[in-house]
mmCIF file of C-alpha atoms in Angstrom:
data_model
loop_
_atom_site.group_PDB
_atom_site.id
_atom_site.type_symbol
_atom_site.label_atom_id
_atom_site.label_comp_id
_atom_site.label_asym_id
_atom_site.label_seq_id
_atom_site.Cartn_x
_atom_site.Cartn_y
_atom_site.Cartn_z
ATOM 1 C CA MET U 25 -0.030 0.009 0.373
ATOM 2 C CA TYR U 26 1.512 3.625 -0.995
ATOM 3 C CA LEU U 27 0.532 6.482 0.827
ATOM 4 C CA GLY U 28 2.150 9.524 -0.297
ATOM 5 C CA ILE U 29 3.368 12.219 2.144
ATOM 6 C CA THR U 30 4.459 15.626 1.330
ATOM 7 C CA ARG U 31 5.983 16.755 4.822
ATOM 8 C CA VAL U 32 6.624 14.924 7.945
ATOM 9 C CA GLY U 33 3.475 14.574 9.785
ATOM 10 C CA SER U 34 1.296 15.623 7.210
ATOM 11 C CA LEU U 35 -0.866 13.953 4.651
ATOM 12 C CA SER U 36 -2.239 15.922 1.580
ATOM 13 C CA VAL U 37 -5.817 14.826 0.767
ATOM 14 C CA ALA U 38 -4.748 14.615 -3.510
ATOM 15 C CA ASP U 39 -1.815 12.144 -2.104
ATOM 16 C CA ALA U 40 -4.279 10.224 -0.225
ATOM 17 C CA GLU U 41 -6.689 10.337 -3.459
ATOM 18 C CA SER U 42 -4.110 9.167 -5.709
ATOM 19 C CA ALA U 43 -2.943 6.447 -4.116
ATOM 20 C CA GLN U 44 -5.971 4.270 -3.934
ATOM 21 C CA PRO U 45 -9.342 4.856 -5.029
ATOM 22 C CA SER U 46 -11.690 5.535 -2.420
ATOM 23 C CA THR U 47 -15.224 3.060 -2.044
ATOM 24 C CA SER U 48 -16.639 5.513 0.318
ATOM 25 C CA GLY U 49 -15.534 8.868 -1.313
ATOM 26 C CA ARG U 50 -13.613 9.554 1.582
ATOM 27 C CA PRO U 51 -10.029 8.287 1.058
ATOM 28 C CA VAL U 52 -8.734 9.209 4.533
ATOM 29 C CA ASP U 53 -11.569 7.453 6.264
ATOM 30 C CA ASP U 54 -11.438 4.357 4.355
ATOM 31 C CA ARG U 55 -7.454 4.251 5.495
ATOM 32 C CA VAL U 56 -8.374 5.080 8.912
ATOM 33 C CA ASP U 57 -10.816 2.165 8.759
ATOM 34 C CA SER U 58 -8.058 -0.017 7.218
ATOM 35 C CA LEU U 59 -5.574 0.818 9.942
ATOM 36 C CA ILE U 60 -8.500 -0.029 12.572
ATOM 37 C CA SER U 61 -9.569 -3.444 11.131
ATOM 38 C CA ARG U 62 -5.593 -4.574 10.975
ATOM 39 C CA ILE U 63 -4.781 -3.197 14.980
ATOM 40 C CA ARG U 64 -8.332 -4.372 16.334
ATOM 41 C CA PRO U 65 -8.497 -7.115 18.731
ATOM 42 C CA ALA U 66 -9.125 -10.656 16.996
ATOM 43 C CA ARG U 67 -12.428 -11.905 17.079
ATOM 44 C CA HIS U 68 -11.213 -15.031 19.243
ATOM 45 C CA SER U 69 -9.097 -12.854 21.853
ATOM 46 C CA GLU U 70 -12.410 -10.395 22.319
ATOM 47 C CA GLU U 71 -14.994 -13.363 22.548
ATOM 48 C CA ARG U 72 -12.304 -15.326 25.117
ATOM 49 C CA ARG U 73 -12.042 -12.137 27.464
ATOM 50 C CA TYR U 74 -16.171 -11.743 27.334
ATOM 51 C CA ARG U 75 -16.227 -15.293 28.259
ATOM 52 C CA VAL U 76 -13.689 -14.664 31.333
ATOM 53 C CA ALA U 77 -15.669 -11.536 32.290
ATOM 54 C CA GLN U 78 -19.105 -13.845 32.103
ATOM 55 C CA TYR U 79 -17.275 -16.692 34.150
ATOM 56 C CA VAL U 80 -15.981 -14.279 36.780
ATOM 57 C CA SER U 81 -19.286 -12.518 36.979
ATOM 58 C CA GLY U 82 -21.075 -15.994 37.389
ATOM 59 C CA ILE U 83 -18.998 -16.300 40.385
ATOM 60 C CA ILE U 84 -19.635 -13.183 41.715
ATOM 61 C CA ALA U 85 -23.401 -13.663 41.419
ATOM 62 C CA ARG U 86 -23.139 -17.036 42.983
ATOM 63 C CA CYS U 87 -21.119 -15.678 45.733
ATOM 64 C CA PHE U 88 -24.079 -13.497 47.460
ATOM 65 C CA LEU U 89 -27.556 -14.447 48.028
ATOM 66 C CA ALA U 90 -30.266 -13.656 45.481
ATOM 67 C CA ASP U 91 -32.091 -10.390 47.819
ATOM 68 C CA GLN U 92 -28.730 -8.799 47.810
ATOM 69 C CA GLU U 93 -28.669 -8.016 43.779
ATOM 70 C CA VAL U 94 -25.059 -7.914 43.570
ATOM 71 C CA GLN U 95 -23.989 -7.553 39.717
ATOM 72 C CA ALA U 96 -20.608 -7.571 37.777
ATOM 73 C CA PHE U 97 -20.068 -5.234 35.077
ATOM 74 C CA MET U 98 -17.222 -4.474 32.692
ATOM 75 C CA PHE U 99 -15.590 -1.080 32.182
ATOM 76 C CA GLY U 100 -12.246 -0.119 31.011
ATOM 77 C CA SER U 101 -9.957 -1.081 27.777
ATOM 78 C CA VAL U 102 -12.232 -4.314 27.447
ATOM 79 C CA PRO U 103 -15.415 -3.077 26.186
ATOM 80 C CA LEU U 104 -13.575 -0.097 24.297
ATOM 81 C CA LYS U 105 -11.607 -2.779 22.735
ATOM 82 C CA THR U 106 -8.604 -0.812 23.389
ATOM 83 C CA TYR U 107 -6.663 -3.926 25.738
ATOM 84 C CA LEU U 108 -3.125 -5.177 25.254
ATOM 85 C CA PRO U 109 -2.614 -8.536 24.931
ATOM 86 C CA ASP U 110 -1.746 -9.548 28.270
ATOM 87 C CA GLY U 111 -4.410 -6.653 29.631
ATOM 88 C CA ASP U 112 -6.463 -6.988 32.621
ATOM 89 C CA ILE U 113 -10.470 -7.231 32.343
ATOM 90 C CA ASP U 114 -11.529 -4.783 35.035
ATOM 91 C CA LEU U 115 -14.829 -5.575 36.860
ATOM 92 C CA SER U 116 -17.018 -3.059 38.903
ATOM 93 C CA VAL U 117 -19.316 -4.789 41.341
ATOM 94 C CA PHE U 118 -22.361 -3.226 42.213
ATOM 95 C CA GLN U 119 -25.299 -3.839 45.003
ATOM 96 C CA SER U 120 -28.699 -2.357 44.411
ATOM 97 C CA SER U 121 -30.545 -3.828 47.483
ATOM 98 C CA GLY U 122 -30.263 -5.722 50.327
ATOM 99 C CA ASN U 123 -28.213 -5.632 53.583
ATOM 100 C CA SER U 124 -24.959 -3.854 52.663
ATOM 101 C CA LEU U 125 -22.168 -5.910 52.036
ATOM 102 C CA ARG U 126 -19.764 -2.672 52.244
ATOM 103 C CA ASP U 127 -17.193 -4.360 54.947
ATOM 104 C CA THR U 128 -17.765 -7.716 54.124
ATOM 105 C CA TRP U 129 -18.044 -8.514 50.610
ATOM 106 C CA THR U 130 -14.499 -8.825 49.379
ATOM 107 C CA THR U 131 -13.490 -11.479 52.084
ATOM 108 C CA LYS U 132 -16.458 -13.314 51.042
ATOM 109 C CA LEU U 133 -15.474 -12.998 47.225
ATOM 110 C CA CYS U 134 -11.601 -13.830 47.987
ATOM 111 C CA SER U 135 -12.946 -17.077 49.802
ATOM 112 C CA VAL U 136 -14.713 -17.960 46.830
ATOM 113 C CA LEU U 137 -12.063 -17.384 44.375
ATOM 114 C CA GLU U 138 -9.755 -19.029 45.983
ATOM 115 C CA ASP U 139 -12.043 -22.020 46.376
ATOM 116 C CA GLU U 140 -12.439 -21.732 42.708
ATOM 117 C CA GLN U 141 -8.726 -21.616 42.205
ATOM 118 C CA ARG U 142 -8.134 -25.048 43.675
ATOM 119 C CA ASP U 143 -11.061 -26.621 41.466
ATOM 120 C CA PRO U 144 -9.341 -28.940 38.958
ATOM 121 C CA TYR U 145 -12.777 -28.727 36.624
ATOM 122 C CA ALA U 146 -13.047 -24.965 36.827
ATOM 123 C CA SER U 147 -13.780 -23.599 32.984
ATOM 124 C CA PHE U 148 -10.968 -21.343 33.637
ATOM 125 C CA ARG U 149 -7.985 -21.109 35.944
ATOM 126 C CA VAL U 150 -8.130 -18.932 38.632
ATOM 127 C CA ARG U 151 -4.619 -17.461 40.179
ATOM 128 C CA ASP U 152 -3.058 -14.335 41.857
ATOM 129 C CA VAL U 153 -6.735 -13.640 43.646
ATOM 130 C CA GLN U 154 -5.944 -10.054 45.105
ATOM 131 C CA VAL U 155 -8.237 -7.171 46.355
ATOM 132 C CA ILE U 156 -7.371 -3.628 45.775
ATOM 133 C CA HIS U 157 -9.277 -1.567 47.950
ATOM 134 C CA ALA U 158 -10.300 2.042 46.400
ATOM 135 C CA GLU U 159 -12.641 4.186 47.081
ATOM 136 C CA VAL U 160 -14.403 6.156 43.994
#
């Protein structure tokens, strides 16, 4: 693929137009779309990350009583599709009703995750369970 550059860091529209015919009528848009399609996460990588997030969300849901209405939501680089190959999966846990779990949920969840870590038949291998206390 050829892209004519007239100055370092600048692209003239004429150079971009002459380099390759456009399918959308906007050659710069076509080139950006092409670049994004090459650097975005592979479908299998994205699907695996979502399966891991669903797996952990399921563990979180099983950990607490149904009347406590605890849910986990992904945020950060995975839903934005900007993660690196060795990046983590960020989950936030929210409780919408029931007795407050503010002081006990981390201990309970860590215990369940550690049990899952010892399970040789678990869907995914759990390791390095850590709690990072943060107030938002």
